[in-house]
Amino acid sequence: MTLSAPIRKVFQGVADRRQMFRMFDRHAQRPGRWENDDSALYCGEWFEIGEAEHNYMFDVLPPLWMRGDIFAMREFLTGSITSVFFALTIDGRPRYFHGYCDVSDRRSPEVLRAAIVEREARPVRAMTRAERLEHIWSVTNDDYRGYADGRFPHALRGERIVIVYGADRCRDFKLLDHLTNTQIAAKLPVHLRYLPDTIAA
């Protein structure tokens, strides 16, 4: 698996079909799209989907390969990165997931599978700060998110930005990674705002 691409959950809850297709390319607005190797942007991203969405994707094209409860899409997103779908039983319940793997490394789907099971088998619902930020990025409309441009210092250009509102309802773009806890809470749906920060092992 691409070393610079940590495994990361990018959406809290079960994505419906519209959300799933939108998250297939969460980085579509990136500057210089396709000019560089963008593998690290995608490799290791994962989120939960429903059974109907899992089965729909299985029927779209013949899979590149199948291994038990895992299949890979034949079409590659970039380089050797492609969609991998998982049908897993976690705590006795069938669940379904999509993730991006570097299939040039035969171990990467199993590594991702283990990470998903480990994350989802925890008894307490919680979200880390990184998961909160990724969820915000996933659900924010393209008109309200983008990438740092000439308004930002040169070293920050290309970093993800989202619109934030001040006390006077004035709005401005701010680096996603620099959002305060208050700004993060304001951007999350109500049912996610008060989840614990620490994920119990």
mmCIF file of C-alpha atoms in Angstrom:
data_model
loop_
_atom_site.group_PDB
_atom_site.id
_atom_site.type_symbol
_atom_site.label_atom_id
_atom_site.label_comp_id
_atom_site.label_asym_id
_atom_site.label_seq_id
_atom_site.Cartn_x
_atom_site.Cartn_y
_atom_site.Cartn_z
ATOM 1 C CA MET A 1 0.000 0.000 0.000
ATOM 2 C CA THR A 2 1.199 3.527 -0.700
ATOM 3 C CA LEU A 3 3.254 4.469 2.345
ATOM 4 C CA SER A 4 2.145 8.100 2.380
ATOM 5 C CA ALA A 5 -1.534 7.133 2.406
ATOM 6 C CA PRO A 6 -2.833 6.199 5.868
ATOM 7 C CA ILE A 7 -6.005 4.150 6.140
ATOM 8 C CA ARG A 8 -8.842 6.522 7.001
ATOM 9 C CA LYS A 9 -12.596 6.465 7.425
ATOM 10 C CA VAL A 10 -14.052 9.347 5.399
ATOM 11 C CA PHE A 11 -17.783 9.213 6.171
ATOM 12 C CA GLN A 12 -19.785 8.463 9.320
ATOM 13 C CA GLY A 13 -22.878 6.342 8.797
ATOM 14 C CA VAL A 14 -24.068 4.358 5.784
ATOM 15 C CA ALA A 15 -23.738 6.195 2.471
ATOM 16 C CA ASP A 16 -26.710 6.018 0.125
ATOM 17 C CA ARG A 17 -26.194 5.645 -3.628
ATOM 18 C CA ARG A 18 -25.936 9.389 -4.313
ATOM 19 C CA GLN A 19 -23.423 9.863 -1.505
ATOM 20 C CA MET A 20 -21.466 6.796 -2.610
ATOM 21 C CA PHE A 21 -21.021 8.047 -6.166
ATOM 22 C CA ARG A 22 -20.078 11.499 -4.925
ATOM 23 C CA MET A 23 -17.433 10.074 -2.603
ATOM 24 C CA PHE A 24 -15.909 7.925 -5.317
ATOM 25 C CA ASP A 25 -14.016 11.092 -6.265
ATOM 26 C CA ARG A 26 -13.887 13.351 -3.216
ATOM 27 C CA HIS A 27 -10.891 15.128 -4.699
ATOM 28 C CA ALA A 28 -12.295 15.996 -8.128
ATOM 29 C CA GLN A 29 -11.658 19.740 -7.676
ATOM 30 C CA ARG A 30 -7.988 19.372 -6.842
ATOM 31 C CA PRO A 31 -5.628 21.666 -8.732
ATOM 32 C CA GLY A 32 -3.597 20.015 -11.470
ATOM 33 C CA ARG A 33 -5.921 17.038 -11.621
ATOM 34 C CA TRP A 34 -4.177 14.078 -13.278
ATOM 35 C CA GLU A 35 -0.911 15.996 -13.693
ATOM 36 C CA ASN A 36 0.755 14.154 -10.822
ATOM 37 C CA ASP A 37 0.520 10.767 -9.166
ATOM 38 C CA ASP A 38 -2.570 11.252 -7.013
ATOM 39 C CA SER A 39 -2.555 7.728 -5.590
ATOM 40 C CA ALA A 40 -1.947 8.902 -2.020
ATOM 41 C CA LEU A 41 -5.116 11.055 -2.118
ATOM 42 C CA TYR A 42 -7.283 7.979 -2.520
ATOM 43 C CA CYS A 43 -5.423 4.913 -1.298
ATOM 44 C CA GLY A 44 -6.722 3.871 2.130
ATOM 45 C CA GLU A 45 -9.974 5.869 2.051
ATOM 46 C CA TRP A 46 -13.043 3.848 3.073
ATOM 47 C CA PHE A 47 -16.690 4.252 4.031
ATOM 48 C CA GLU A 48 -19.752 2.122 4.683
ATOM 49 C CA ILE A 49 -22.445 1.506 2.075
ATOM 50 C CA GLY A 50 -25.686 -0.447 2.004
ATOM 51 C CA GLU A 51 -26.218 -3.959 0.681
ATOM 52 C CA ALA A 52 -28.110 -2.654 -2.367
ATOM 53 C CA GLU A 53 -25.213 -0.349 -3.285
ATOM 54 C CA HIS A 54 -22.700 -3.181 -2.816
ATOM 55 C CA ASN A 55 -24.716 -5.498 -5.052
ATOM 56 C CA TYR A 56 -25.262 -2.772 -7.649
ATOM 57 C CA MET A 57 -21.524 -2.219 -7.984
ATOM 58 C CA PHE A 58 -20.933 -5.967 -8.270
ATOM 59 C CA ASP A 59 -23.287 -6.059 -11.257
ATOM 60 C CA VAL A 60 -21.823 -3.009 -13.055
ATOM 61 C CA LEU A 61 -18.851 -4.858 -14.584
ATOM 62 C CA PRO A 62 -17.258 -8.252 -14.110
ATOM 63 C CA PRO A 63 -14.901 -7.809 -11.132
ATOM 64 C CA LEU A 64 -11.159 -7.600 -11.658
ATOM 65 C CA TRP A 65 -10.937 -10.346 -9.029
ATOM 66 C CA MET A 66 -12.902 -11.841 -6.138
ATOM 67 C CA ARG A 67 -11.532 -13.244 -2.881
ATOM 68 C CA GLY A 68 -14.220 -14.553 -0.561
ATOM 69 C CA ASP A 69 -16.042 -11.489 0.770
ATOM 70 C CA ILE A 70 -13.997 -8.977 -1.288
ATOM 71 C CA PHE A 71 -14.105 -7.937 -4.944
ATOM 72 C CA ALA A 72 -12.181 -5.297 -6.906
ATOM 73 C CA MET A 73 -13.456 -3.111 -9.725
ATOM 74 C CA ARG A 74 -11.951 -3.595 -13.160
ATOM 75 C CA GLU A 75 -11.648 0.161 -13.829
ATOM 76 C CA PHE A 76 -8.725 1.926 -12.152
ATOM 77 C CA LEU A 77 -9.087 5.393 -10.675
ATOM 78 C CA THR A 78 -5.441 6.378 -10.946
ATOM 79 C CA GLY A 79 -2.322 4.283 -11.348
ATOM 80 C CA SER A 80 -2.938 0.939 -9.626
ATOM 81 C CA ILE A 81 -5.646 2.347 -7.308
ATOM 82 C CA THR A 82 -9.111 0.874 -7.706
ATOM 83 C CA SER A 83 -12.341 0.419 -5.784
ATOM 84 C CA VAL A 84 -12.535 -2.622 -3.552
ATOM 85 C CA PHE A 85 -15.836 -3.696 -2.007
ATOM 86 C CA PHE A 86 -16.212 -5.691 1.198
ATOM 87 C CA ALA A 87 -19.116 -7.765 2.553
ATOM 88 C CA LEU A 88 -18.167 -8.294 6.185
ATOM 89 C CA THR A 89 -19.818 -9.737 9.261
ATOM 90 C CA ILE A 90 -19.078 -7.514 12.254
ATOM 91 C CA ASP A 91 -20.522 -8.346 15.657
ATOM 92 C CA GLY A 92 -22.797 -10.898 13.980
ATOM 93 C CA ARG A 93 -24.284 -8.390 11.526
ATOM 94 C CA PRO A 94 -23.619 -8.211 7.756
ATOM 95 C CA ARG A 95 -22.193 -4.868 6.675
ATOM 96 C CA TYR A 96 -20.797 -3.504 3.416
ATOM 97 C CA PHE A 97 -17.906 -1.164 2.663
ATOM 98 C CA HIS A 98 -16.071 0.550 -0.168
ATOM 99 C CA GLY A 99 -12.373 1.371 -0.042
ATOM 100 C CA TYR A 100 -9.529 2.344 -2.351
ATOM 101 C CA CYS A 101 -6.587 -0.043 -2.514
ATOM 102 C CA ASP A 102 -3.319 -0.178 -4.390
ATOM 103 C CA VAL A 103 -3.816 -3.558 -6.018
ATOM 104 C CA SER A 104 -0.170 -3.722 -7.114
ATOM 105 C CA ASP A 105 0.294 -4.807 -3.479
ATOM 106 C CA ARG A 106 -1.703 -8.015 -3.015
ATOM 107 C CA ARG A 107 -1.779 -7.414 0.740
ATOM 108 C CA SER A 108 -3.489 -4.023 0.582
ATOM 109 C CA PRO A 109 -7.127 -5.283 0.428
ATOM 110 C CA GLU A 110 -6.538 -7.541 3.433
ATOM 111 C CA VAL A 111 -4.805 -4.731 5.328
ATOM 112 C CA LEU A 112 -7.773 -2.457 4.631
ATOM 113 C CA ARG A 113 -10.236 -5.199 5.547
ATOM 114 C CA ALA A 114 -8.524 -5.714 8.918
ATOM 115 C CA ALA A 115 -8.522 -1.959 9.585
ATOM 116 C CA ILE A 116 -12.249 -1.698 8.837
ATOM 117 C CA VAL A 117 -13.124 -4.619 11.102
ATOM 118 C CA GLU A 118 -10.903 -3.265 13.898
ATOM 119 C CA ARG A 119 -12.452 0.222 13.655
ATOM 120 C CA GLU A 120 -16.069 -0.904 13.387
ATOM 121 C CA ALA A 121 -15.941 -3.642 16.051
ATOM 122 C CA ARG A 122 -15.337 -1.110 18.836
ATOM 123 C CA PRO A 123 -18.297 -0.960 21.221
ATOM 124 C CA VAL A 124 -18.513 2.811 21.697
ATOM 125 C CA ARG A 125 -19.580 5.132 18.892
ATOM 126 C CA ALA A 126 -16.990 7.861 18.595
ATOM 127 C CA MET A 127 -15.163 9.964 16.020
ATOM 128 C CA THR A 128 -11.577 11.112 16.056
ATOM 129 C CA ARG A 129 -10.767 14.670 15.011
ATOM 130 C CA ALA A 130 -9.421 13.338 11.698
ATOM 131 C CA GLU A 131 -12.681 11.443 11.054
ATOM 132 C CA ARG A 132 -14.701 14.572 11.808
ATOM 133 C CA LEU A 133 -12.662 16.578 9.295
ATOM 134 C CA GLU A 134 -12.947 13.876 6.629
ATOM 135 C CA HIS A 135 -16.719 13.663 7.166
ATOM 136 C CA ILE A 136 -17.015 17.437 6.784
ATOM 137 C CA TRP A 137 -15.027 17.288 3.549
ATOM 138 C CA SER A 138 -17.173 14.412 2.247
ATOM 139 C CA VAL A 139 -20.527 16.105 2.871
ATOM 140 C CA THR A 140 -19.677 19.724 2.010
ATOM 141 C CA ASN A 141 -21.038 20.931 -1.326
ATOM 142 C CA ASP A 142 -18.398 21.769 -3.924
ATOM 143 C CA ASP A 143 -19.430 25.457 -3.806
ATOM 144 C CA TYR A 144 -18.419 25.568 -0.131
ATOM 145 C CA ARG A 145 -15.086 23.770 -0.308
ATOM 146 C CA GLY A 146 -11.991 23.956 -2.454
ATOM 147 C CA TYR A 147 -8.228 24.259 -2.373
ATOM 148 C CA ALA A 148 -6.047 27.078 -1.086
ATOM 149 C CA ASP A 149 -5.127 29.534 -3.828
ATOM 150 C CA GLY A 150 -3.308 32.867 -4.066
ATOM 151 C CA ARG A 151 -5.118 34.201 -0.995
ATOM 152 C CA PHE A 152 -3.021 31.850 1.119
ATOM 153 C CA PRO A 153 0.747 31.696 1.731
ATOM 154 C CA HIS A 154 2.578 29.789 -0.988
ATOM 155 C CA ALA A 155 3.407 26.873 1.338
ATOM 156 C CA LEU A 156 -0.318 26.270 1.976
ATOM 157 C CA ARG A 157 -1.548 26.395 -1.620
ATOM 158 C CA GLY A 158 -3.339 23.264 -2.665
ATOM 159 C CA GLU A 159 -4.424 22.445 0.900
ATOM 160 C CA ARG A 160 -8.143 21.758 1.445
ATOM 161 C CA ILE A 161 -10.297 24.722 2.491
ATOM 162 C CA VAL A 162 -13.948 25.110 3.540
ATOM 163 C CA ILE A 163 -16.210 28.091 4.124
ATOM 164 C CA VAL A 164 -16.688 29.156 7.728
ATOM 165 C CA TYR A 165 -19.020 31.812 9.115
ATOM 166 C CA GLY A 166 -18.038 34.411 11.704
ATOM 167 C CA ALA A 167 -20.166 35.826 14.485
ATOM 168 C CA ASP A 168 -21.412 38.568 12.134
ATOM 169 C CA ARG A 169 -22.358 35.897 9.539
ATOM 170 C CA CYS A 170 -19.416 37.039 7.436
ATOM 171 C CA ARG A 171 -18.023 34.061 5.554
ATOM 172 C CA ASP A 172 -14.515 33.174 4.529
ATOM 173 C CA PHE A 173 -12.481 30.144 3.530
ATOM 174 C CA LYS A 174 -10.336 28.461 6.153
ATOM 175 C CA LEU A 175 -7.952 25.518 5.960
ATOM 176 C CA LEU A 176 -9.844 22.335 6.796
ATOM 177 C CA ASP A 177 -7.069 21.122 9.093
ATOM 178 C CA HIS A 178 -7.152 24.431 11.013
ATOM 179 C CA LEU A 179 -10.839 24.380 11.980
ATOM 180 C CA THR A 180 -11.464 24.907 15.668
ATOM 181 C CA ASN A 181 -13.540 22.440 17.674
ATOM 182 C CA THR A 182 -16.412 24.952 17.620
ATOM 183 C CA GLN A 183 -16.238 25.282 13.838
ATOM 184 C CA ILE A 184 -16.087 21.505 13.439
ATOM 185 C CA ALA A 185 -19.166 21.061 15.637
ATOM 186 C CA ALA A 186 -21.062 23.691 13.626
ATOM 187 C CA LYS A 187 -20.368 21.825 10.399
ATOM 188 C CA LEU A 188 -21.329 18.369 11.643
ATOM 189 C CA PRO A 189 -24.917 17.075 11.682
ATOM 190 C CA VAL A 190 -26.460 17.331 15.147
ATOM 191 C CA HIS A 191 -26.356 13.559 15.739
ATOM 192 C CA LEU A 192 -22.556 13.561 15.276
ATOM 193 C CA ARG A 193 -21.620 16.703 17.225
ATOM 194 C CA TYR A 194 -21.527 15.152 20.675
ATOM 195 C CA LEU A 195 -19.891 11.805 20.007
ATOM 196 C CA PRO A 196 -16.837 11.172 22.183
ATOM 197 C CA ASP A 197 -13.484 12.200 20.737
ATOM 198 C CA THR A 198 -11.638 9.182 22.071
ATOM 199 C CA ILE A 199 -12.355 5.840 20.449
ATOM 200 C CA ALA A 200 -12.326 3.043 22.997
ATOM 201 C CA ALA A 201 -10.107 0.121 22.097
#
